[in-house]
């Protein structure tokens, strides 16, 4: 019997599965070596194959198609205030804890540790992003907890550092591992944390009682949360556990779950504190400083996640274009489509290089004052620039797939819904750009340090030299008006990416400079010059 042509898979690309996410990512492998983590290459080859398997692709899909269920009350009418998750969610958290993305990396004292972690974070973001939220917050909390080991090391610091995920809803002292979430945002304040009205009153023996609310409590399933509240000595940071010291459930009452556009696998909620017990983290009145210390790490992960989902979308677009036929040949062979795809490759390569470059600064900052200062300046630049570009690129990748990219059968819609989040979370774009101005004003040597770094690529491309000269003139003019903060931050971001690509391998650096330096306004994909080495750029990017 002849095959029904209506139901035959005519001219459809094969499923993108059982491939190696790392081996095809030339830019990531080069950046890993350049930033001092080449020793992790063999491990990432193995993990890249694992994350490209049908099993893991399905796991990411299941975690998002089965979002957490909120249980406020139990059968007896007592309060539960907890979420229930699909097993795929816990499998994701177990993997993240086991491979050092949720705290354990701080135990690995080796040059390049944070570069290796950033690369793996990006690879996992292609599969499932919601579980990365508690992973990054637990990771970011460790240095803050370690500053007061007497009060917080047992059990919190110890269990945050363990490579084990323990999903049981029991006191931390009885667990094998913990996750730490965050609650900073209040209804009336948003990014203006100083306007928080939640109160913290001393309760004796180092404990405080919190009364108030949080408009967003991130990763509400966590074992404890870093929260801000107004103490008698000013705005302070606290560790708020789910269980009180006597083993009873701390009065953290969930009012409702947040029905979010993306990040569907993760739980976020609005909560009320009814005298919940918490311990001080850092100094009284220094809550902002403590929060910013944590945010320096979580903001880097925002950029890593955005780079990862952009790379995932690009991989799907390239796979489709290389297998889909149109007008007698694969669509990747049509000149205008080659231009669009090569332009997208350049975009992703620049972001990957920048992310791992900042991770390299984090690796070196304990032994280098310059690295620490550079990381403080470049982290908000990175977070703004990379996260800002994600929705635009993923929309372009969706268009490559046409209608197939717009339906929920594939992962592209999930990546698109996820794409705006990292730009909003941990400080929106304006906050990041104003942070850049504050660093430049507060540390007069930061400008010179930045220029010194960018000087390393001077002379490699005339367009880069012109862009750098313009940036130097802007920086030399002194304090910039707030209204120009985005413009300056974008200039720095493009300069950093261009410099890293120019000193790297292949044709990407020259093409990046030609298409992105000196141009005003938004860059539309597919506008590379006809003389661009399209083949050389596309050959660097497998799915």
Short mmCIF file of C-alpha atoms in Angstrom, two decimals:
data_model
loop_
_atom_site.label_atom_id
_atom_site.label_comp_id
_atom_site.label_asym_id
_atom_site.label_seq_id
_atom_site.Cartn_x
_atom_site.Cartn_y
_atom_site.Cartn_z
CA UNK A 1 0.00 0.00 0.00
CA UNK A 2 1.42 3.38 -1.00
CA UNK A 3 2.41 5.84 1.71
CA UNK A 4 -0.13 8.57 2.26
CA UNK A 5 1.78 11.74 1.23
CA UNK A 6 -0.27 13.84 3.63
CA UNK A 7 1.06 11.92 6.63
CA UNK A 8 4.57 11.17 5.37
CA UNK A 9 7.42 13.16 6.88
CA UNK A 10 8.25 14.96 3.67
CA UNK A 11 11.19 17.37 3.74
CA UNK A 12 11.26 17.50 7.54
CA UNK A 13 14.61 17.66 9.39
CA UNK A 14 15.34 14.66 11.61
CA UNK A 15 14.98 15.20 15.37
CA UNK A 16 17.88 17.09 16.91
CA UNK A 17 18.83 14.59 19.60
CA UNK A 18 21.65 12.29 20.66
CA UNK A 19 24.30 14.85 19.71
CA UNK A 20 27.10 16.48 21.67
CA UNK A 21 26.23 20.01 22.79
CA UNK A 22 29.85 20.78 23.65
CA UNK A 23 31.78 19.36 20.69
CA UNK A 24 29.84 21.46 18.18
CA UNK A 25 30.33 24.64 20.20
CA UNK A 26 33.73 25.78 18.91
CA UNK A 27 33.50 29.19 20.57
CA UNK A 28 32.92 27.64 23.98
CA UNK A 29 35.84 25.23 23.66
CA UNK A 30 38.18 28.01 22.59
CA UNK A 31 37.07 30.31 25.41
CA UNK A 32 37.49 27.51 27.94
CA UNK A 33 41.12 27.07 26.92
CA UNK A 34 41.82 30.79 26.69
CA UNK A 35 40.51 31.43 30.21
CA UNK A 36 42.55 28.67 31.84
CA UNK A 37 40.11 25.76 32.14
CA UNK A 38 41.33 23.55 29.31
CA UNK A 39 41.75 20.80 31.89
CA UNK A 40 37.94 20.45 31.91
CA UNK A 41 37.66 19.74 28.18
CA UNK A 42 37.46 15.95 28.49
CA UNK A 43 34.82 16.16 31.21
CA UNK A 44 32.70 18.58 29.18
CA UNK A 45 32.90 16.34 26.12
CA UNK A 46 31.28 13.58 28.17
CA UNK A 47 28.70 15.89 29.77
CA UNK A 48 27.93 17.55 26.44
CA UNK A 49 26.97 14.15 25.02
CA UNK A 50 24.83 13.43 28.07
CA UNK A 51 22.95 16.74 27.81
CA UNK A 52 22.35 16.21 24.08
CA UNK A 53 20.74 12.82 24.62
CA UNK A 54 17.09 12.08 23.96
CA UNK A 55 16.72 11.30 27.65
CA UNK A 56 17.83 14.75 28.78
CA UNK A 57 15.89 16.59 26.10
CA UNK A 58 12.79 14.76 27.28
CA UNK A 59 13.59 15.52 30.93
CA UNK A 60 13.75 19.25 30.25
CA UNK A 61 10.44 19.06 28.42
CA UNK A 62 8.75 17.13 31.25
CA UNK A 63 9.93 19.55 33.91
CA UNK A 64 8.30 22.41 32.02
CA UNK A 65 5.13 20.66 30.89
CA UNK A 66 4.45 19.67 34.50
CA UNK A 67 4.95 22.88 36.54
CA UNK A 68 4.96 22.76 40.35
CA UNK A 69 1.68 22.48 42.21
CA UNK A 70 1.09 24.70 45.24
CA UNK A 71 -0.32 23.03 48.38
CA UNK A 72 -1.26 25.70 50.90
CA UNK A 73 -3.32 23.46 53.21
CA UNK A 74 -3.20 19.78 54.13
CA UNK A 75 -6.09 17.36 54.47
CA UNK A 76 -6.52 18.28 58.14
CA UNK A 77 -6.73 22.00 57.35
CA UNK A 78 -3.24 22.75 58.66
CA UNK A 79 -0.89 24.88 56.62
CA UNK A 80 1.57 23.17 54.29
CA UNK A 81 2.92 26.15 52.30
CA UNK A 82 4.91 24.02 49.91
CA UNK A 83 5.18 23.03 46.25
CA UNK A 84 5.12 19.57 44.71
CA UNK A 85 7.26 18.88 41.64
CA UNK A 86 7.48 16.40 38.79
CA UNK A 87 10.35 13.89 39.21
CA UNK A 88 12.13 15.45 36.22
CA UNK A 89 12.65 18.63 38.24
CA UNK A 90 14.42 16.77 41.01
CA UNK A 91 16.51 14.87 38.47
CA UNK A 92 17.66 18.23 37.09
CA UNK A 93 18.56 19.52 40.58
CA UNK A 94 20.41 16.29 41.41
CA UNK A 95 22.51 16.69 38.25
CA UNK A 96 23.25 20.34 38.97
CA UNK A 97 24.30 19.65 42.55
CA UNK A 98 26.38 16.63 41.54
CA UNK A 99 28.34 18.57 38.92
CA UNK A 100 29.11 21.60 41.08
CA UNK A 101 26.68 24.18 39.68
CA UNK A 102 24.77 24.61 42.96
CA UNK A 103 27.41 25.35 45.58
CA UNK A 104 30.02 22.62 45.34
CA UNK A 105 32.24 24.56 42.92
CA UNK A 106 33.49 26.64 45.85
CA UNK A 107 35.14 23.49 47.21
CA UNK A 108 37.14 23.00 44.01
CA UNK A 109 40.22 25.17 44.53
CA UNK A 110 41.75 25.06 41.06
CA UNK A 111 42.52 27.76 38.46
CA UNK A 112 39.68 27.88 35.95
CA UNK A 113 37.04 26.40 38.26
CA UNK A 114 34.54 29.21 37.65
CA UNK A 115 35.26 29.17 33.92
CA UNK A 116 34.50 25.45 33.82
CA UNK A 117 31.32 26.07 35.80
CA UNK A 118 30.23 28.90 33.47
CA UNK A 119 30.68 26.67 30.42
CA UNK A 120 28.66 23.86 31.99
CA UNK A 121 25.99 26.32 33.13
CA UNK A 122 25.56 27.43 29.52
CA UNK A 123 25.30 23.86 28.27
CA UNK A 124 22.63 22.98 30.82
CA UNK A 125 20.65 26.15 30.01
CA UNK A 126 20.04 24.71 26.55
CA UNK A 127 18.14 21.86 28.24
CA UNK A 128 16.30 23.36 31.23
CA UNK A 129 16.53 26.82 32.76
CA UNK A 130 14.13 26.79 35.71
CA UNK A 131 16.29 24.52 37.85
CA UNK A 132 19.25 26.84 37.28
CA UNK A 133 17.50 29.45 39.46
CA UNK A 134 17.99 27.66 42.82
CA UNK A 135 21.37 26.42 41.57
CA UNK A 136 22.74 29.92 41.00
CA UNK A 137 21.25 31.34 44.20
CA UNK A 138 22.75 28.54 46.28
CA UNK A 139 26.09 29.11 44.55
CA UNK A 140 25.91 32.87 45.13
CA UNK A 141 24.97 32.49 48.79
CA UNK A 142 28.05 30.47 49.75
CA UNK A 143 30.57 33.36 49.97
CA UNK A 144 28.12 35.39 52.06
CA UNK A 145 27.51 32.50 54.44
CA UNK A 146 31.23 31.80 54.69
CA UNK A 147 31.86 35.28 56.07
CA UNK A 148 30.14 34.29 59.33
CA UNK A 149 31.04 30.61 59.71
CA UNK A 150 30.47 30.52 63.45
CA UNK A 151 26.75 31.17 63.10
CA UNK A 152 26.03 29.83 59.61
CA UNK A 153 28.51 27.06 58.82
CA UNK A 154 26.53 24.36 60.57
CA UNK A 155 24.50 23.13 58.86
CA UNK A 156 23.92 25.77 56.17
CA UNK A 157 27.34 26.35 54.66
CA UNK A 158 28.27 22.68 54.88
CA UNK A 159 25.07 21.50 53.19
CA UNK A 160 25.14 24.21 50.52
CA UNK A 161 28.59 22.97 49.53
CA UNK A 162 27.64 19.30 49.28
CA UNK A 163 27.06 17.80 45.81
CA UNK A 164 23.80 16.14 46.90
CA UNK A 165 20.19 17.18 46.28
CA UNK A 166 17.79 16.24 49.07
CA UNK A 167 14.18 17.18 48.17
CA UNK A 168 12.65 16.17 51.51
CA UNK A 169 10.69 18.84 53.39
CA UNK A 170 12.42 18.39 56.75
CA UNK A 171 14.73 20.49 58.96
CA UNK A 172 18.12 21.13 57.39
CA UNK A 173 20.02 19.38 60.18
CA UNK A 174 18.48 16.08 59.02
CA UNK A 175 19.25 16.55 55.30
CA UNK A 176 22.18 15.62 53.07
CA UNK A 177 22.08 18.83 51.02
CA UNK A 178 20.21 22.13 50.84
CA UNK A 179 19.12 24.77 48.34
CA UNK A 180 18.98 28.47 49.14
CA UNK A 181 16.54 30.85 47.47
CA UNK A 182 16.13 34.61 47.64
CA UNK A 183 13.45 37.13 48.57
CA UNK A 184 14.33 40.80 48.07
CA UNK A 185 11.47 42.33 46.07
CA UNK A 186 8.51 43.86 47.88
CA UNK A 187 5.26 45.12 46.45
CA UNK A 188 6.00 48.79 46.93
CA UNK A 189 9.69 48.83 46.01
CA UNK A 190 10.75 46.52 43.20
CA UNK A 191 14.41 47.22 42.48
CA UNK A 192 14.44 49.91 45.19
CA UNK A 193 15.34 47.49 47.99
CA UNK A 194 15.99 50.38 50.38
CA UNK A 195 12.24 51.02 50.44
CA UNK A 196 11.54 47.57 51.90
CA UNK A 197 9.16 47.66 54.87
CA UNK A 198 9.54 44.11 56.21
CA UNK A 199 10.67 44.42 59.84
CA UNK A 200 13.24 42.34 61.73
CA UNK A 201 13.09 42.45 65.53
CA UNK A 202 15.77 40.81 67.74
CA UNK A 203 14.44 37.58 69.30
CA UNK A 204 17.49 36.57 71.34
CA UNK A 205 20.32 34.07 70.84
CA UNK A 206 21.23 35.64 67.51
CA UNK A 207 17.76 35.23 65.99
CA UNK A 208 15.39 37.86 64.56
CA UNK A 209 11.64 37.69 63.94
CA UNK A 210 10.51 38.87 60.51
CA UNK A 211 7.11 40.46 59.93
CA UNK A 212 6.17 41.59 56.43
CA UNK A 213 6.04 40.23 52.90
CA UNK A 214 7.92 39.52 49.69
CA UNK A 215 6.25 40.13 46.34
CA UNK A 216 8.59 37.61 44.70
CA UNK A 217 10.16 34.73 46.62
CA UNK A 218 12.38 32.94 44.11
CA UNK A 219 12.70 29.14 44.18
CA UNK A 220 10.11 28.88 46.93
CA UNK A 221 10.85 25.18 47.45
CA UNK A 222 14.26 26.02 48.92
CA UNK A 223 15.40 25.08 52.41
CA UNK A 224 16.25 28.67 53.32
CA UNK A 225 16.22 32.13 51.76
CA UNK A 226 18.39 35.20 51.78
CA UNK A 227 15.97 38.05 52.49
CA UNK A 228 16.22 41.72 53.33
CA UNK A 229 14.41 43.44 56.21
CA UNK A 230 14.61 46.64 58.23
CA UNK A 231 16.42 45.85 61.50
CA UNK A 232 16.88 48.38 64.34
CA UNK A 233 20.26 49.26 62.82
CA UNK A 234 19.02 49.64 59.22
CA UNK A 235 18.35 47.46 56.19
CA UNK A 236 20.03 44.09 56.74
CA UNK A 237 20.29 40.66 55.11
CA UNK A 238 19.03 37.50 56.81
CA UNK A 239 19.05 33.75 56.29
CA UNK A 240 15.44 32.61 56.69
CA UNK A 241 15.06 28.80 57.09
CA UNK A 242 11.85 26.91 56.35
CA UNK A 243 12.02 25.34 59.81
CA UNK A 244 12.47 27.10 63.16
CA UNK A 245 15.19 25.94 65.61
CA UNK A 246 12.67 23.75 67.49
CA UNK A 247 11.83 21.81 64.30
CA UNK A 248 8.44 23.44 63.69
CA UNK A 249 7.60 24.98 60.32
CA UNK A 250 8.65 28.62 60.23
CA UNK A 251 5.66 30.93 59.56
CA UNK A 252 6.46 31.66 55.91
CA UNK A 253 2.96 31.70 54.44
CA UNK A 254 2.54 31.41 50.67
CA UNK A 255 -0.26 33.65 49.47
CA UNK A 256 -0.16 32.59 45.82
CA UNK A 257 2.10 31.14 43.17
CA UNK A 258 3.27 33.48 40.42
CA UNK A 259 1.89 32.49 37.02
CA UNK A 260 4.93 33.41 34.93
CA UNK A 261 5.42 33.80 31.19
CA UNK A 262 8.42 31.45 31.25
CA UNK A 263 10.52 29.65 33.85
CA UNK A 264 7.53 27.35 34.22
CA UNK A 265 9.37 24.50 35.93
CA UNK A 266 10.46 26.73 38.81
CA UNK A 267 8.31 27.93 41.70
CA UNK A 268 7.99 31.63 42.50
CA UNK A 269 5.50 32.98 44.99
CA UNK A 270 4.19 35.91 46.98
CA UNK A 271 4.72 35.24 50.69
CA UNK A 272 3.93 36.71 54.11
CA UNK A 273 6.12 36.45 57.21
CA UNK A 274 4.25 35.96 60.47
CA UNK A 275 7.14 36.33 62.88
CA UNK A 276 9.42 33.91 61.04
CA UNK A 277 12.79 33.34 62.70
CA UNK A 278 15.93 34.30 60.75
CA UNK A 279 19.65 34.81 61.35
CA UNK A 280 21.66 37.87 60.39
CA UNK A 281 24.03 37.50 57.42
CA UNK A 282 26.80 40.08 57.41
CA UNK A 283 26.59 43.28 59.46
CA UNK A 284 23.47 45.05 60.68
CA UNK A 285 22.66 47.91 58.32
CA UNK A 286 24.85 46.46 55.56
CA UNK A 287 22.17 44.49 53.78
CA UNK A 288 22.73 46.12 50.40
CA UNK A 289 26.44 45.29 50.46
CA UNK A 290 25.69 41.66 51.33
CA UNK A 291 23.07 41.37 48.61
CA UNK A 292 25.42 42.88 46.02
CA UNK A 293 28.10 40.34 46.92
CA UNK A 294 25.62 37.55 46.16
CA UNK A 295 24.35 39.35 43.05
CA UNK A 296 27.83 39.55 41.51
CA UNK A 297 27.65 35.77 41.11
CA UNK A 298 23.97 35.41 40.21
CA UNK A 299 24.23 38.19 37.62
CA UNK A 300 27.08 36.37 35.91
CA UNK A 301 24.83 33.31 35.78
CA UNK A 302 22.01 35.39 34.27
CA UNK A 303 24.36 36.11 31.37
CA UNK A 304 25.51 32.48 31.21
CA UNK A 305 21.91 31.29 31.02
CA UNK A 306 21.07 33.81 28.29
CA UNK A 307 24.14 32.76 26.29
CA UNK A 308 23.09 29.15 26.74
CA UNK A 309 19.52 29.55 25.51
CA UNK A 310 20.75 31.65 22.58
CA UNK A 311 23.18 28.88 21.70
CA UNK A 312 20.38 26.31 22.01
CA UNK A 313 18.12 28.30 19.67
CA UNK A 314 20.99 28.82 17.21
CA UNK A 315 21.72 25.08 17.21
CA UNK A 316 18.11 24.30 16.33
CA UNK A 317 18.13 26.91 13.56
CA UNK A 318 21.37 25.57 12.05
CA UNK A 319 20.13 21.98 12.22
CA UNK A 320 16.89 22.92 10.49
CA UNK A 321 18.62 24.98 7.81
CA UNK A 322 21.07 22.20 6.96
CA UNK A 323 18.32 19.61 6.45
CA UNK A 324 15.35 21.56 5.12
CA UNK A 325 15.19 21.85 1.32
CA UNK A 326 13.75 24.88 -0.46
CA UNK A 327 13.91 25.75 -4.15
CA UNK A 328 16.14 22.78 -4.91
CA UNK A 329 18.79 23.06 -2.15
CA UNK A 330 19.17 23.19 1.65
CA UNK A 331 18.07 26.57 2.93
CA UNK A 332 21.49 27.07 4.53
CA UNK A 333 22.90 27.30 1.00
CA UNK A 334 20.71 30.27 0.07
CA UNK A 335 22.87 33.42 0.30
CA UNK A 336 20.53 35.53 2.42
CA UNK A 337 19.91 32.70 4.88
CA UNK A 338 23.67 32.14 5.13
CA UNK A 339 24.00 35.81 6.00
CA UNK A 340 21.36 35.58 8.74
CA UNK A 341 22.77 32.40 10.26
CA UNK A 342 26.38 33.58 10.15
CA UNK A 343 25.34 36.84 11.81
CA UNK A 344 23.64 34.86 14.58
CA UNK A 345 26.79 32.76 15.04
CA UNK A 346 28.82 35.96 15.51
CA UNK A 347 26.36 37.20 18.11
CA UNK A 348 26.52 34.01 20.15
CA UNK A 349 30.30 33.70 19.87
CA UNK A 350 30.75 37.19 21.26
CA UNK A 351 28.48 36.47 24.23
CA UNK A 352 30.16 33.16 25.02
CA UNK A 353 33.62 34.75 24.96
CA UNK A 354 32.50 37.63 27.20
CA UNK A 355 30.82 35.33 29.74
CA UNK A 356 33.86 33.12 30.14
CA UNK A 357 36.13 36.15 30.22
CA UNK A 358 34.29 37.53 33.25
CA UNK A 359 34.27 34.05 34.84
CA UNK A 360 38.05 34.09 34.41
CA UNK A 361 38.19 37.34 36.39
CA UNK A 362 36.18 35.66 39.17
CA UNK A 363 38.68 32.80 39.20
CA UNK A 364 41.60 35.20 39.62
CA UNK A 365 40.07 37.74 41.98
CA UNK A 366 41.25 36.11 45.22
CA UNK A 367 44.84 36.58 44.11
CA UNK A 368 44.49 39.69 41.98
CA UNK A 369 43.07 43.04 43.01
CA UNK A 370 42.85 44.01 39.34
CA UNK A 371 40.77 40.94 38.50
CA UNK A 372 38.39 41.70 41.38
CA UNK A 373 37.92 45.31 40.26
CA UNK A 374 37.50 44.28 36.64
CA UNK A 375 34.87 41.70 37.58
CA UNK A 376 32.99 44.36 39.59
CA UNK A 377 32.85 46.62 36.52
CA UNK A 378 32.26 44.04 33.81
CA UNK A 379 29.60 41.93 35.54
CA UNK A 380 26.82 44.53 35.15
CA UNK A 381 28.04 45.28 31.61
CA UNK A 382 27.86 41.59 30.77
CA UNK A 383 24.49 41.06 32.41
CA UNK A 384 22.96 44.02 30.59
CA UNK A 385 24.45 43.36 27.18
CA UNK A 386 24.09 39.59 26.87
CA UNK A 387 20.64 39.29 28.46
CA UNK A 388 19.35 42.23 26.44
CA UNK A 389 20.15 40.48 23.15
CA UNK A 390 18.53 37.12 23.90
CA UNK A 391 14.89 37.77 22.82
CA UNK A 392 15.97 39.29 19.51
CA UNK A 393 18.23 36.41 18.57
CA UNK A 394 15.79 33.70 19.62
CA UNK A 395 13.00 35.38 17.64
CA UNK A 396 15.28 35.26 14.59
CA UNK A 397 16.06 31.58 15.21
CA UNK A 398 12.34 30.88 15.48
CA UNK A 399 11.80 32.49 12.10
CA UNK A 400 14.37 30.16 10.51
CA UNK A 401 12.14 27.23 11.54
CA UNK A 402 9.05 29.02 10.26
CA UNK A 403 5.74 27.79 11.65
CA UNK A 404 7.44 24.76 13.20
CA UNK A 405 9.35 27.11 15.48
CA UNK A 406 6.15 28.65 16.79
CA UNK A 407 4.35 25.53 17.97
CA UNK A 408 4.78 23.84 21.33
CA UNK A 409 5.89 20.51 19.85
CA UNK A 410 9.47 21.78 19.96
CA UNK A 411 11.62 23.63 22.48
CA UNK A 412 11.84 26.97 20.64
CA UNK A 413 8.71 28.53 22.22
CA UNK A 414 10.01 27.63 25.68
CA UNK A 415 13.36 29.29 24.95
CA UNK A 416 11.58 32.37 23.62
CA UNK A 417 9.39 32.70 26.72
CA UNK A 418 12.47 32.27 28.90
CA UNK A 419 14.52 34.84 27.00
CA UNK A 420 13.36 38.11 28.68
CA UNK A 421 13.68 36.80 32.23
CA UNK A 422 17.41 37.12 32.83
CA UNK A 423 17.29 40.77 31.77
CA UNK A 424 14.61 41.42 34.43
CA UNK A 425 15.87 39.21 37.25
CA UNK A 426 18.66 40.37 39.58
CA UNK A 427 18.37 43.97 38.40
CA UNK A 428 16.81 45.11 35.13
CA UNK A 429 18.73 46.80 32.34
CA UNK A 430 18.62 50.34 33.72
CA UNK A 431 19.87 49.14 37.11
CA UNK A 432 22.83 47.39 35.46
CA UNK A 433 23.81 50.44 33.42
CA UNK A 434 23.58 52.75 36.43
CA UNK A 435 25.74 50.26 38.35
CA UNK A 436 28.37 50.64 35.63
CA UNK A 437 28.36 54.41 36.14
CA UNK A 438 28.63 53.97 39.90
CA UNK A 439 31.64 51.65 39.58
CA UNK A 440 33.40 54.02 37.21
CA UNK A 441 32.74 56.96 39.53
CA UNK A 442 33.55 55.12 42.75
CA UNK A 443 36.79 53.56 41.46
CA UNK A 444 38.71 56.09 39.35
CA UNK A 445 41.24 53.41 38.37
CA UNK A 446 38.55 51.16 36.86
CA UNK A 447 38.53 53.22 33.67
CA UNK A 448 42.29 52.81 33.21
CA UNK A 449 42.09 49.11 34.00
CA UNK A 450 39.37 48.60 31.40
CA UNK A 451 41.36 50.46 28.75
CA UNK A 452 44.46 48.42 29.56
CA UNK A 453 42.51 45.22 28.92
CA UNK A 454 41.04 46.52 25.68
CA UNK A 455 44.45 47.75 24.49
CA UNK A 456 45.52 44.14 24.00
CA UNK A 457 43.53 43.99 20.77
CA UNK A 458 44.57 47.41 19.46
CA UNK A 459 46.05 47.22 15.98
CA UNK A 460 44.24 44.00 15.02
CA UNK A 461 41.39 45.75 13.20
CA UNK A 462 41.01 49.43 12.19
CA UNK A 463 37.30 49.46 13.07
CA UNK A 464 38.11 48.19 16.54
CA UNK A 465 40.80 50.86 16.95
CA UNK A 466 38.28 53.56 16.02
CA UNK A 467 35.68 52.19 18.43
CA UNK A 468 38.25 51.98 21.23
CA UNK A 469 39.39 55.56 20.62
CA UNK A 470 35.79 56.75 20.84
CA UNK A 471 35.24 54.80 24.05
CA UNK A 472 38.46 56.20 25.56
CA UNK A 473 37.30 59.74 24.80
CA UNK A 474 33.96 59.07 26.44
CA UNK A 475 35.59 57.61 29.55
CA UNK A 476 38.11 60.46 29.73
CA UNK A 477 35.27 62.98 29.83
CA UNK A 478 34.49 61.84 33.37
CA UNK A 479 31.10 61.21 34.97
CA UNK A 480 28.47 60.39 32.38
CA UNK A 481 24.89 61.58 32.62
CA UNK A 482 22.46 58.86 33.65
CA UNK A 483 20.58 59.32 30.38
CA UNK A 484 23.68 58.04 28.51
CA UNK A 485 24.24 54.97 30.71
CA UNK A 486 22.85 52.44 28.24
CA UNK A 487 24.86 53.89 25.38
CA UNK A 488 28.11 53.68 27.35
CA UNK A 489 27.39 50.18 28.66
CA UNK A 490 26.67 48.96 25.14
CA UNK A 491 29.92 50.51 23.90
CA UNK A 492 31.88 48.67 26.58
CA UNK A 493 30.07 45.40 25.90
CA UNK A 494 30.74 45.50 22.17
CA UNK A 495 34.36 46.47 22.75
CA UNK A 496 34.93 43.55 25.12
CA UNK A 497 33.37 41.04 22.76
CA UNK A 498 35.28 42.40 19.77
CA UNK A 499 38.57 42.29 21.65
CA UNK A 500 38.05 38.69 22.75
CA UNK A 501 37.06 37.54 19.26
CA UNK A 502 39.97 39.38 17.63
CA UNK A 503 42.55 37.63 19.80
CA UNK A 504 40.78 34.32 19.24
CA UNK A 505 40.79 31.97 16.30
CA UNK A 506 38.95 32.06 12.98
CA UNK A 507 37.24 34.85 11.01
CA UNK A 508 34.70 35.91 13.66
CA UNK A 509 36.64 38.88 15.04
CA UNK A 510 36.91 40.79 11.78
CA UNK A 511 33.28 40.12 10.85
CA UNK A 512 32.12 41.18 14.31
CA UNK A 513 34.01 44.47 14.06
CA UNK A 514 32.68 45.16 10.57
CA UNK A 515 29.06 44.60 11.57
CA UNK A 516 28.83 45.86 15.15
CA UNK A 517 31.35 48.61 15.80
CA UNK A 518 30.52 52.16 14.87
CA UNK A 519 26.92 51.34 13.96
CA UNK A 520 24.20 53.32 15.67
CA UNK A 521 20.93 51.82 16.85
CA UNK A 522 19.71 48.24 16.70
CA UNK A 523 21.50 45.62 14.64
CA UNK A 524 19.26 43.57 12.38
CA UNK A 525 20.50 40.04 11.63
CA UNK A 526 21.48 39.33 8.05
CA UNK A 527 23.24 42.60 7.24
CA UNK A 528 26.82 41.29 7.03
CA UNK A 529 28.85 42.56 4.10
CA UNK A 530 28.94 40.40 0.97
CA UNK A 531 32.70 39.84 1.41
CA UNK A 532 32.19 38.16 4.81
CA UNK A 533 33.64 34.66 5.21
CA UNK A 534 30.23 33.04 5.67
CA UNK A 535 31.52 29.48 5.22
CA UNK A 536 34.32 29.95 7.74
CA UNK A 537 31.91 31.33 10.34
CA UNK A 538 29.21 28.69 9.81
CA UNK A 539 31.72 25.83 9.94
CA UNK A 540 32.54 26.85 13.53
CA UNK A 541 28.99 26.23 14.72
CA UNK A 542 27.48 22.79 14.82
CA UNK A 543 24.26 22.09 16.69
#
